[in-house]
PDB file of C-alpha atoms in Angstrom:
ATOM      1  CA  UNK A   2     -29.905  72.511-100.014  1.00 51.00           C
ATOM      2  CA  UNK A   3     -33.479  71.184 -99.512  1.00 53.00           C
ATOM      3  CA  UNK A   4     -34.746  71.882-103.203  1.00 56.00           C
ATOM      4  CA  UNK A   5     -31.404  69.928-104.470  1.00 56.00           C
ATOM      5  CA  UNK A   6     -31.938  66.600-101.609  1.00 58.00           C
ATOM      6  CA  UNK A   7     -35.586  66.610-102.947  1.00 59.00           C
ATOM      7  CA  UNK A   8     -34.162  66.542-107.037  1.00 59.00           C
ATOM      8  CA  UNK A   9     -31.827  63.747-106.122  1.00 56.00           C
ATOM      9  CA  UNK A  10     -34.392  61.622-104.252  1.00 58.00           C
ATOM     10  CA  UNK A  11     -36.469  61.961-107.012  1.00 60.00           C
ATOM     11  CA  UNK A  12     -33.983  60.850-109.170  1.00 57.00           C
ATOM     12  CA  UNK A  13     -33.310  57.624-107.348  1.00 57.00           C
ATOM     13  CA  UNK A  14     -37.136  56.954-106.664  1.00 61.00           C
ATOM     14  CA  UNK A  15     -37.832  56.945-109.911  1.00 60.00           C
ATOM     15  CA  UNK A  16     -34.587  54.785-110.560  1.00 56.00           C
ATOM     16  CA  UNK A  17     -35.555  52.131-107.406  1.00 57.00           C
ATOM     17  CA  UNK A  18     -39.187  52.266-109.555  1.00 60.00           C
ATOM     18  CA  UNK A  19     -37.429  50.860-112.445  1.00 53.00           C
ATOM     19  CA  UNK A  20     -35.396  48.201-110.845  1.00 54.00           C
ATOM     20  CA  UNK A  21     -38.189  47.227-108.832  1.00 56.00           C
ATOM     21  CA  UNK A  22     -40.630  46.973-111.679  1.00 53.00           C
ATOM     22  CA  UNK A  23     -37.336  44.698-113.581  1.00 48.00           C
ATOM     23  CA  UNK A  24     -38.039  42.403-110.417  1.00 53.00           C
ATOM     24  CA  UNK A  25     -41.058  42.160-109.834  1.00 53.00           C
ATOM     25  CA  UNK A  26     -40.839  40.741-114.045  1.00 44.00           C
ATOM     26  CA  UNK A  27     -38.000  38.947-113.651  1.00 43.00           C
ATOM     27  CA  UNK A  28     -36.687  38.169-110.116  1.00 51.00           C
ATOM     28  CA  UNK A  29     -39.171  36.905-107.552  1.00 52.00           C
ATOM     29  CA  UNK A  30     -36.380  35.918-105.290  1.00 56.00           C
ATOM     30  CA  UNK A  31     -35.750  39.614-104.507  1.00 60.00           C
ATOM     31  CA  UNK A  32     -39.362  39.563-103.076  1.00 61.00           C
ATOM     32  CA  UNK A  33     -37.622  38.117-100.315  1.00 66.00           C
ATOM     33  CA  UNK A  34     -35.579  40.784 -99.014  1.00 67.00           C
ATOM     34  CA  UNK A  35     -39.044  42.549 -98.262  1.00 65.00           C
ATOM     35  CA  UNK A  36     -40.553  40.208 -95.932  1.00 68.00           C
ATOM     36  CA  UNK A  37     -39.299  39.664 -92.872  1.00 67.00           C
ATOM     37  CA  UNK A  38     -39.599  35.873 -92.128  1.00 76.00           C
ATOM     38  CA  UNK A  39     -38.207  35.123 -95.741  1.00 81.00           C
ATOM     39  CA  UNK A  40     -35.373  37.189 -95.531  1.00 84.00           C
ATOM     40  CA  UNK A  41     -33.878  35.954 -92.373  1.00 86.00           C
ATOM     41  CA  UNK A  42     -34.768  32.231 -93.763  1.00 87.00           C
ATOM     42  CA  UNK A  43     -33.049  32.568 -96.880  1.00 88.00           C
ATOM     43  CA  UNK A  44     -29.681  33.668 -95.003  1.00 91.00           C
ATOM     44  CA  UNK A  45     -30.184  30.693 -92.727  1.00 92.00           C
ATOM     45  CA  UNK A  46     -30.158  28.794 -95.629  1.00 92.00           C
ATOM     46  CA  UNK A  47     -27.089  30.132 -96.850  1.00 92.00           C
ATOM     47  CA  UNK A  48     -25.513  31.135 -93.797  1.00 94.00           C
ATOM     48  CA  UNK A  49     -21.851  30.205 -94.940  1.00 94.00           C
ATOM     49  CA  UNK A  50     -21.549  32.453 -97.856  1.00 93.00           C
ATOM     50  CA  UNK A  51     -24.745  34.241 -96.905  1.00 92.00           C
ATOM     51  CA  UNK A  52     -22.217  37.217 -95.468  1.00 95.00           C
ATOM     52  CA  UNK A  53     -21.018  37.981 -98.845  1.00 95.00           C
ATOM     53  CA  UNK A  54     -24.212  38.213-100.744  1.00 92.00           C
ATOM     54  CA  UNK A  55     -25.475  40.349 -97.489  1.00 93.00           C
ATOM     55  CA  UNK A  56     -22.279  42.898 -98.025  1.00 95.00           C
ATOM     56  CA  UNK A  57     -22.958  42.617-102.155  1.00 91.00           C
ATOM     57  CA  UNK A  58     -26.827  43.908-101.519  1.00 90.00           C
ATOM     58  CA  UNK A  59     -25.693  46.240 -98.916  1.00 93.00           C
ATOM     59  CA  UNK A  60     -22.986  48.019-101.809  1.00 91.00           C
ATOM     60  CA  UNK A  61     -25.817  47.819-104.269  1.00 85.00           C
ATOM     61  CA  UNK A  62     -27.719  49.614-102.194  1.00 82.00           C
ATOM     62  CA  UNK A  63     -26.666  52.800-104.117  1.00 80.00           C
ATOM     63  CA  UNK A  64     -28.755  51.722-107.234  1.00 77.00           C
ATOM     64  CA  UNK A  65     -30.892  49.087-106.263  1.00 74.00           C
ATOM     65  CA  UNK A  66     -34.073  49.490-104.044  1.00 71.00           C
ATOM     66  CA  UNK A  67     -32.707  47.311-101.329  1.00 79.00           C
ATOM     67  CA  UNK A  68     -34.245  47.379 -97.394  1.00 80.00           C
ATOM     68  CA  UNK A  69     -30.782  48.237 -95.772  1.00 86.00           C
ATOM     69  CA  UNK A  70     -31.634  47.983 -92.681  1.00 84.00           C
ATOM     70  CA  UNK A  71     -33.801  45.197 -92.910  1.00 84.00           C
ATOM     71  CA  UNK A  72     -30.387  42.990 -94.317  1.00 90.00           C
ATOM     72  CA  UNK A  73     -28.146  44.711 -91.440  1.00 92.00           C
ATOM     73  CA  UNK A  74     -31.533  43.136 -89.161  1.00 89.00           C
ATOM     74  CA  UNK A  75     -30.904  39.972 -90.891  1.00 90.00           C
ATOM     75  CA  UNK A  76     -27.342  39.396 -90.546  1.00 94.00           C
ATOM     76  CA  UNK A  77     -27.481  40.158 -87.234  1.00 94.00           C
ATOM     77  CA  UNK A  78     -30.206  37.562 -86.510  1.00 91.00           C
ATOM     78  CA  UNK A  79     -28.105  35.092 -88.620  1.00 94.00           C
ATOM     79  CA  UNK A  80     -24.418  35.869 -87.674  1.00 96.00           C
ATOM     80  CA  UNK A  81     -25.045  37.592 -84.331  1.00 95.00           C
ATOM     81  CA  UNK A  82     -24.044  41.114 -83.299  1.00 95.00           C
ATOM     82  CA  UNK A  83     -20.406  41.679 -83.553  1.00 97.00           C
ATOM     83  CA  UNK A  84     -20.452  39.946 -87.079  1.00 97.00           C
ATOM     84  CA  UNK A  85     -23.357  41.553 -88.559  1.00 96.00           C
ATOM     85  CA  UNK A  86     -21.965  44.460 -87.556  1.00 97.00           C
ATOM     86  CA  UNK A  87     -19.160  43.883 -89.229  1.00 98.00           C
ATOM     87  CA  UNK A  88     -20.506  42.811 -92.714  1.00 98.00           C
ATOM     88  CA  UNK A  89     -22.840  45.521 -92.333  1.00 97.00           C
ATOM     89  CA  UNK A  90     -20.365  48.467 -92.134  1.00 97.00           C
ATOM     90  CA  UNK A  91     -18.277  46.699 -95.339  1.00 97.00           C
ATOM     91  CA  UNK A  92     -21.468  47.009 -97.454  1.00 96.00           C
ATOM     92  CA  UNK A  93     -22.849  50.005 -96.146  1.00 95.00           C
ATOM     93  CA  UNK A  94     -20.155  51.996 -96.188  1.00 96.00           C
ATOM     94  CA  UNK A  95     -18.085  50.149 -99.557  1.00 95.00           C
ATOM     95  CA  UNK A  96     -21.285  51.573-101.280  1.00 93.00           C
ATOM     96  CA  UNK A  97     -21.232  55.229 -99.862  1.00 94.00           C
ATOM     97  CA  UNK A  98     -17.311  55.179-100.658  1.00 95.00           C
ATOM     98  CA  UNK A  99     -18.637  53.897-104.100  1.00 92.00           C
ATOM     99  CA  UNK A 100     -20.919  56.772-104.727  1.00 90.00           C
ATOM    100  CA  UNK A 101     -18.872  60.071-103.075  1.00 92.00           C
ATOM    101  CA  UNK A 102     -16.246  58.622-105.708  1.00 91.00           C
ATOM    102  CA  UNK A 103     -18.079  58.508-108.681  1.00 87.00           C
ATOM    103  CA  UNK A 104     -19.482  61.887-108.364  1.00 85.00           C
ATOM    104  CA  UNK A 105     -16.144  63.206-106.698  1.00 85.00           C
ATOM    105  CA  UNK A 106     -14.944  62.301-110.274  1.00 85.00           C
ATOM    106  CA  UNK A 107     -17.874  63.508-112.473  1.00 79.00           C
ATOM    107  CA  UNK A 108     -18.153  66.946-110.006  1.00 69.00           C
ATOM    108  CA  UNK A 109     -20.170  69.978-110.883  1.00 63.00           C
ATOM    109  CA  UNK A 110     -20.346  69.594-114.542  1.00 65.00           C
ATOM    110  CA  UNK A 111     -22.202  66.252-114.291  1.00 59.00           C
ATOM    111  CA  UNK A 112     -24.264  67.995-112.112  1.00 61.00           C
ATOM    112  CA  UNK A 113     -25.123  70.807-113.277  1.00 61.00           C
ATOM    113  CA  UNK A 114     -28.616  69.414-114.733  1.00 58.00           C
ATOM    114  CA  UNK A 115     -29.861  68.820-111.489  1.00 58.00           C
ATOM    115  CA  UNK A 116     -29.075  72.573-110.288  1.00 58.00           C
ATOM    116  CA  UNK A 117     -28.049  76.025-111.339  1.00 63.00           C
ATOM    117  CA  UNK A 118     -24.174  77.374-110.418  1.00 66.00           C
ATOM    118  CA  UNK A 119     -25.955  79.499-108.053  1.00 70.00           C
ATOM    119  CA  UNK A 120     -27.676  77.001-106.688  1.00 63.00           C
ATOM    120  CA  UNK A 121     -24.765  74.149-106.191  1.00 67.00           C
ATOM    121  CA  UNK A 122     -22.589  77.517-104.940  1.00 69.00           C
ATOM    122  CA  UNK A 123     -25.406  77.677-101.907  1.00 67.00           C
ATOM    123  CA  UNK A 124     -25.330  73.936-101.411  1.00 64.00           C
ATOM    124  CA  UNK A 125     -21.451  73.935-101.068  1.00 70.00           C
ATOM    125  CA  UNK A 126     -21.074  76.434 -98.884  1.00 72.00           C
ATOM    126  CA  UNK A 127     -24.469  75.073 -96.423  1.00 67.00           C
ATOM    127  CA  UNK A 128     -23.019  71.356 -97.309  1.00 71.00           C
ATOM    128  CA  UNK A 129     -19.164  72.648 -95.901  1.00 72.00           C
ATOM    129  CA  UNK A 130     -20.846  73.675 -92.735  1.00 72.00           C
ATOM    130  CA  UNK A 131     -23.056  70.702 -92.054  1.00 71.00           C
ATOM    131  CA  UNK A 132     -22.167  68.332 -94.109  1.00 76.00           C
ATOM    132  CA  UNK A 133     -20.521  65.804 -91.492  1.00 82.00           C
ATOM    133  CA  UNK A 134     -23.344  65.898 -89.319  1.00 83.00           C
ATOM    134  CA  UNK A 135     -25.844  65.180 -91.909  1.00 81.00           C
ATOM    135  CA  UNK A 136     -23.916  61.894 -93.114  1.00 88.00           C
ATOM    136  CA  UNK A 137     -23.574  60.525 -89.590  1.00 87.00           C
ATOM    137  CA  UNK A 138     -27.506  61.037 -89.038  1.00 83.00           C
ATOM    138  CA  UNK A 139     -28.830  60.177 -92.730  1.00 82.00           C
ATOM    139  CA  UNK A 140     -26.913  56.414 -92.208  1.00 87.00           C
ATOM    140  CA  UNK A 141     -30.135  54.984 -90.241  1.00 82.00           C
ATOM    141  CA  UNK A 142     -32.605  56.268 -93.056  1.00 78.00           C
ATOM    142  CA  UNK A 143     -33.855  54.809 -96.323  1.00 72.00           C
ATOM    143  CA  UNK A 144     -32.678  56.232 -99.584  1.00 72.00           C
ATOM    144  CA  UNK A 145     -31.441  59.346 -97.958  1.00 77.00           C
ATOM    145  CA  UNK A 146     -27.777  58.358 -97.365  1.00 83.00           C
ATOM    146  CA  UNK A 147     -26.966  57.387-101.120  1.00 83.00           C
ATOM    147  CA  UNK A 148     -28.351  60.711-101.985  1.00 80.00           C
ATOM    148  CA  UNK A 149     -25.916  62.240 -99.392  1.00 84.00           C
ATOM    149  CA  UNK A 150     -22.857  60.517-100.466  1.00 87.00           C
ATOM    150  CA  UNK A 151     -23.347  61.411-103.805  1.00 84.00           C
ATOM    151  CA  UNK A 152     -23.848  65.126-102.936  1.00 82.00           C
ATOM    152  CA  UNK A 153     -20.537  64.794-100.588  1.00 86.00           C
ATOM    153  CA  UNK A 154     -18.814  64.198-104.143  1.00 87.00           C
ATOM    154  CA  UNK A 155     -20.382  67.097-105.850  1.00 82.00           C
ATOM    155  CA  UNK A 156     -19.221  68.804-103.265  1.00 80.00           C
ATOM    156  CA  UNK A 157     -15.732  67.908-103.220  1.00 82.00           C
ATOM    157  CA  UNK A 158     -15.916  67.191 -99.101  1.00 85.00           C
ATOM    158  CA  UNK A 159     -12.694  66.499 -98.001  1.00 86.00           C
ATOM    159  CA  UNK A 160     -12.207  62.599 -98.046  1.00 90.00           C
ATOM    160  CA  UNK A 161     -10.975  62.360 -94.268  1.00 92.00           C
ATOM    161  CA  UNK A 162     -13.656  64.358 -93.477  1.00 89.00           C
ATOM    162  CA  UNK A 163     -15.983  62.068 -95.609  1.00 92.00           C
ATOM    163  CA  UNK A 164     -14.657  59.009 -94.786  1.00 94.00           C
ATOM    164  CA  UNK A 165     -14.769  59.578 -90.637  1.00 94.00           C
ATOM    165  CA  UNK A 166     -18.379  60.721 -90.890  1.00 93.00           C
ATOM    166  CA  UNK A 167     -19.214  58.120 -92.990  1.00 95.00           C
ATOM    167  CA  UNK A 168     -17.602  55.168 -90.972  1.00 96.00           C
ATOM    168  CA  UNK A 169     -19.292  56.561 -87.564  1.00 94.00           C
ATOM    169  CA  UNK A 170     -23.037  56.731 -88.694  1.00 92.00           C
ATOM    170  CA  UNK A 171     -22.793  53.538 -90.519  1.00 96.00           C
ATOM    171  CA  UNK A 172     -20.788  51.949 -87.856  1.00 96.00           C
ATOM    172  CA  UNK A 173     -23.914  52.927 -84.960  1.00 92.00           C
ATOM    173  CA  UNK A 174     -26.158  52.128 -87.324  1.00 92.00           C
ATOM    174  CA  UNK A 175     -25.526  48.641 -87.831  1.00 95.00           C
ATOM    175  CA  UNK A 176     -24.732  48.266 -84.696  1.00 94.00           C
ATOM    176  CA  UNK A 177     -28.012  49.209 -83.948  1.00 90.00           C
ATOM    177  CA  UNK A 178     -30.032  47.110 -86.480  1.00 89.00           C
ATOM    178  CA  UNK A 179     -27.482  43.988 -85.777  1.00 92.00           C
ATOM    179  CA  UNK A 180     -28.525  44.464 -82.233  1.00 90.00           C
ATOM    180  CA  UNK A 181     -32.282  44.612 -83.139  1.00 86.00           C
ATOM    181  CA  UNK A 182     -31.736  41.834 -85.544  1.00 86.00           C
ATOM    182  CA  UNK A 183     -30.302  39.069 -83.200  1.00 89.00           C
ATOM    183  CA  UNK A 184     -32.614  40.115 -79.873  1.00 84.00           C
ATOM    184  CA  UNK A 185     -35.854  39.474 -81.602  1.00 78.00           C
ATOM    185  CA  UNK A 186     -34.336  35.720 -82.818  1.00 76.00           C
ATOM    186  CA  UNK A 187     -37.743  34.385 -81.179  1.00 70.00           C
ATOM    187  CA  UNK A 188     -39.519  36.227 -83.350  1.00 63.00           C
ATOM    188  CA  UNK A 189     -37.476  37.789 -86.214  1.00 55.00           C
ATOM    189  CA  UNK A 190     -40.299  38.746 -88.078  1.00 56.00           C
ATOM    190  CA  UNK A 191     -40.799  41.845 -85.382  1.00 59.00           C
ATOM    191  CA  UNK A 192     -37.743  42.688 -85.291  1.00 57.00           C
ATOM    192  CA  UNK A 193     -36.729  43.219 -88.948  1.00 57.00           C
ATOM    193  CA  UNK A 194     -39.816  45.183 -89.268  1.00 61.00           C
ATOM    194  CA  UNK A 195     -38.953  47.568 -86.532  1.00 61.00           C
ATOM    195  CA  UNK A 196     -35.418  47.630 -88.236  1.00 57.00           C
ATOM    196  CA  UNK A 197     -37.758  49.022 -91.851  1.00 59.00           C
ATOM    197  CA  UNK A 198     -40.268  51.016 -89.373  1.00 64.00           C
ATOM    198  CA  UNK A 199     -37.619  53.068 -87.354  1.00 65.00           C
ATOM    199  CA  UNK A 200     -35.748  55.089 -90.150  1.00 61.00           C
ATOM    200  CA  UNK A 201     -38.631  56.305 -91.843  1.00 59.00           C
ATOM    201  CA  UNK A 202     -40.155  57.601 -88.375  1.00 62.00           C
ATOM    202  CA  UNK A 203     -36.977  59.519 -88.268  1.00 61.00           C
ATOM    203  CA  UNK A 204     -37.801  61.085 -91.634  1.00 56.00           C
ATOM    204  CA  UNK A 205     -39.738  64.035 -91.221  1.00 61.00           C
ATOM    205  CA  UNK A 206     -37.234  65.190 -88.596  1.00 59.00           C
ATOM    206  CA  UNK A 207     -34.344  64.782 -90.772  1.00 57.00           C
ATOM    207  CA  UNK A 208     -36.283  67.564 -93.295  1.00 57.00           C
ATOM    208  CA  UNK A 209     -37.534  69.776 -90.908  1.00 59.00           C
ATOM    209  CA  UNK A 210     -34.026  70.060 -89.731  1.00 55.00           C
ATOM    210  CA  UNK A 211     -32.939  70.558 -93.117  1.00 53.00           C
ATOM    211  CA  UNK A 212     -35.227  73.140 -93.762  1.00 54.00           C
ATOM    212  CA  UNK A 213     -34.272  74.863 -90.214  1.00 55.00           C
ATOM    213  CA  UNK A 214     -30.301  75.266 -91.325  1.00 50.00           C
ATOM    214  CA  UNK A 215     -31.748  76.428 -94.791  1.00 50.00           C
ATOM    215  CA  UNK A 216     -33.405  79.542 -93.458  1.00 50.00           C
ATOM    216  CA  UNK A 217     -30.566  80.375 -91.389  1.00 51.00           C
TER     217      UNK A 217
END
């Protein structure tokens, strides 16, 4: 399961490389989302349809190399808690529901070039077992849950099982980051940077986990 997480977060580094170097050329707004200050000013600015571009980024999240829980941060500085919750789980989770669909539909034959039969007959089975759990925690990390969702449709997880674990991580997620987002007001520069700090602290426990189940 380990060797196939690390060949689909390859693929989608090497995809969020591409968009970002098509930014960095061509949009210099998108700069924004990455620093703090700006990013919480710019939905001020636009604070009544700011929401829907915040839920838009959020879905895109699946491609694009977007700070997810730097937005979720944002809106919840802008909007306040109980709303940026809210636009937070409709983006966050409209994108995972986006992603276990698409490769729900393609299944194991668009997938076979990342892995072997054998190999995606090991990842089922380990994915049946622990698949829930590892949706609800990979929710608060960066790049991880697309890769997870995706996976969850190669696998052909059943969708109430998909959909419950998916709601509950990204619903305590952006609760959490909401919550982050509007305490820090005073200073939301902090605050949105502790929302981009924390998950990739939580990183190398996710994989040493990972590689725990994979050895049992």
């Amino acid at each position: 399961m380990l060797k196939l997480i690390l060949k689909m977060l390859f693929f989608m580094l090497v995809l969020a490389a591409l968009f970002l170097l098509e930014f960095q050329l061509f949009g210099q707004d998108f700069e924004l989302l990455f620093s703090q200050q700006r990013c919480v000013e710019w939905f001020s600015r636009i604070k009544p349809y700011g929401w829907a571009i915040g839920i838009g980024l959020l879905m895109g999240d699946l491609i694009l190399p977007v700070p997810a829980t730097g937005i979720m941060a944002a809106l919840g500085n802008v909007y306040g808690v109980i709303a940026g919750t809210l636009f937070s789980v409709i983006g966050s989770a409209g994108g995972g529901f986006i992603g276990y669909g698409v490769a729900r539909i393609l299944g194991r034959k668009g997938s076979r070039y990342l892995a072997s039969e054998d190999e995606l007959d090991r990842f089922q089975r380990l994915f049946d077992k622990w698949g829930a759990m590892a949706i609800i925690i990979s929710r608060i990390m960066p790049v991880l849950p697309e890769v997870l969702t995706i996976l969850a449709g190669i696998a052909r997880m059943h969708p109430a099982r998909f959909i419950v674990s998916l709601l509950l991580g990204t619903f305590f997620t952006s609760l959490l980051f909401s919550w982050i987002g509007y305490s820090s007001r005073s200073l939301p520069g902090y605050g949105i940077m502790a929302a981009v700090l924390i998950p990739l602290l939580i990183w190398p426990v996710f994989l040493k986990i990972v590689h725990h189940k994979k050895g049992e």
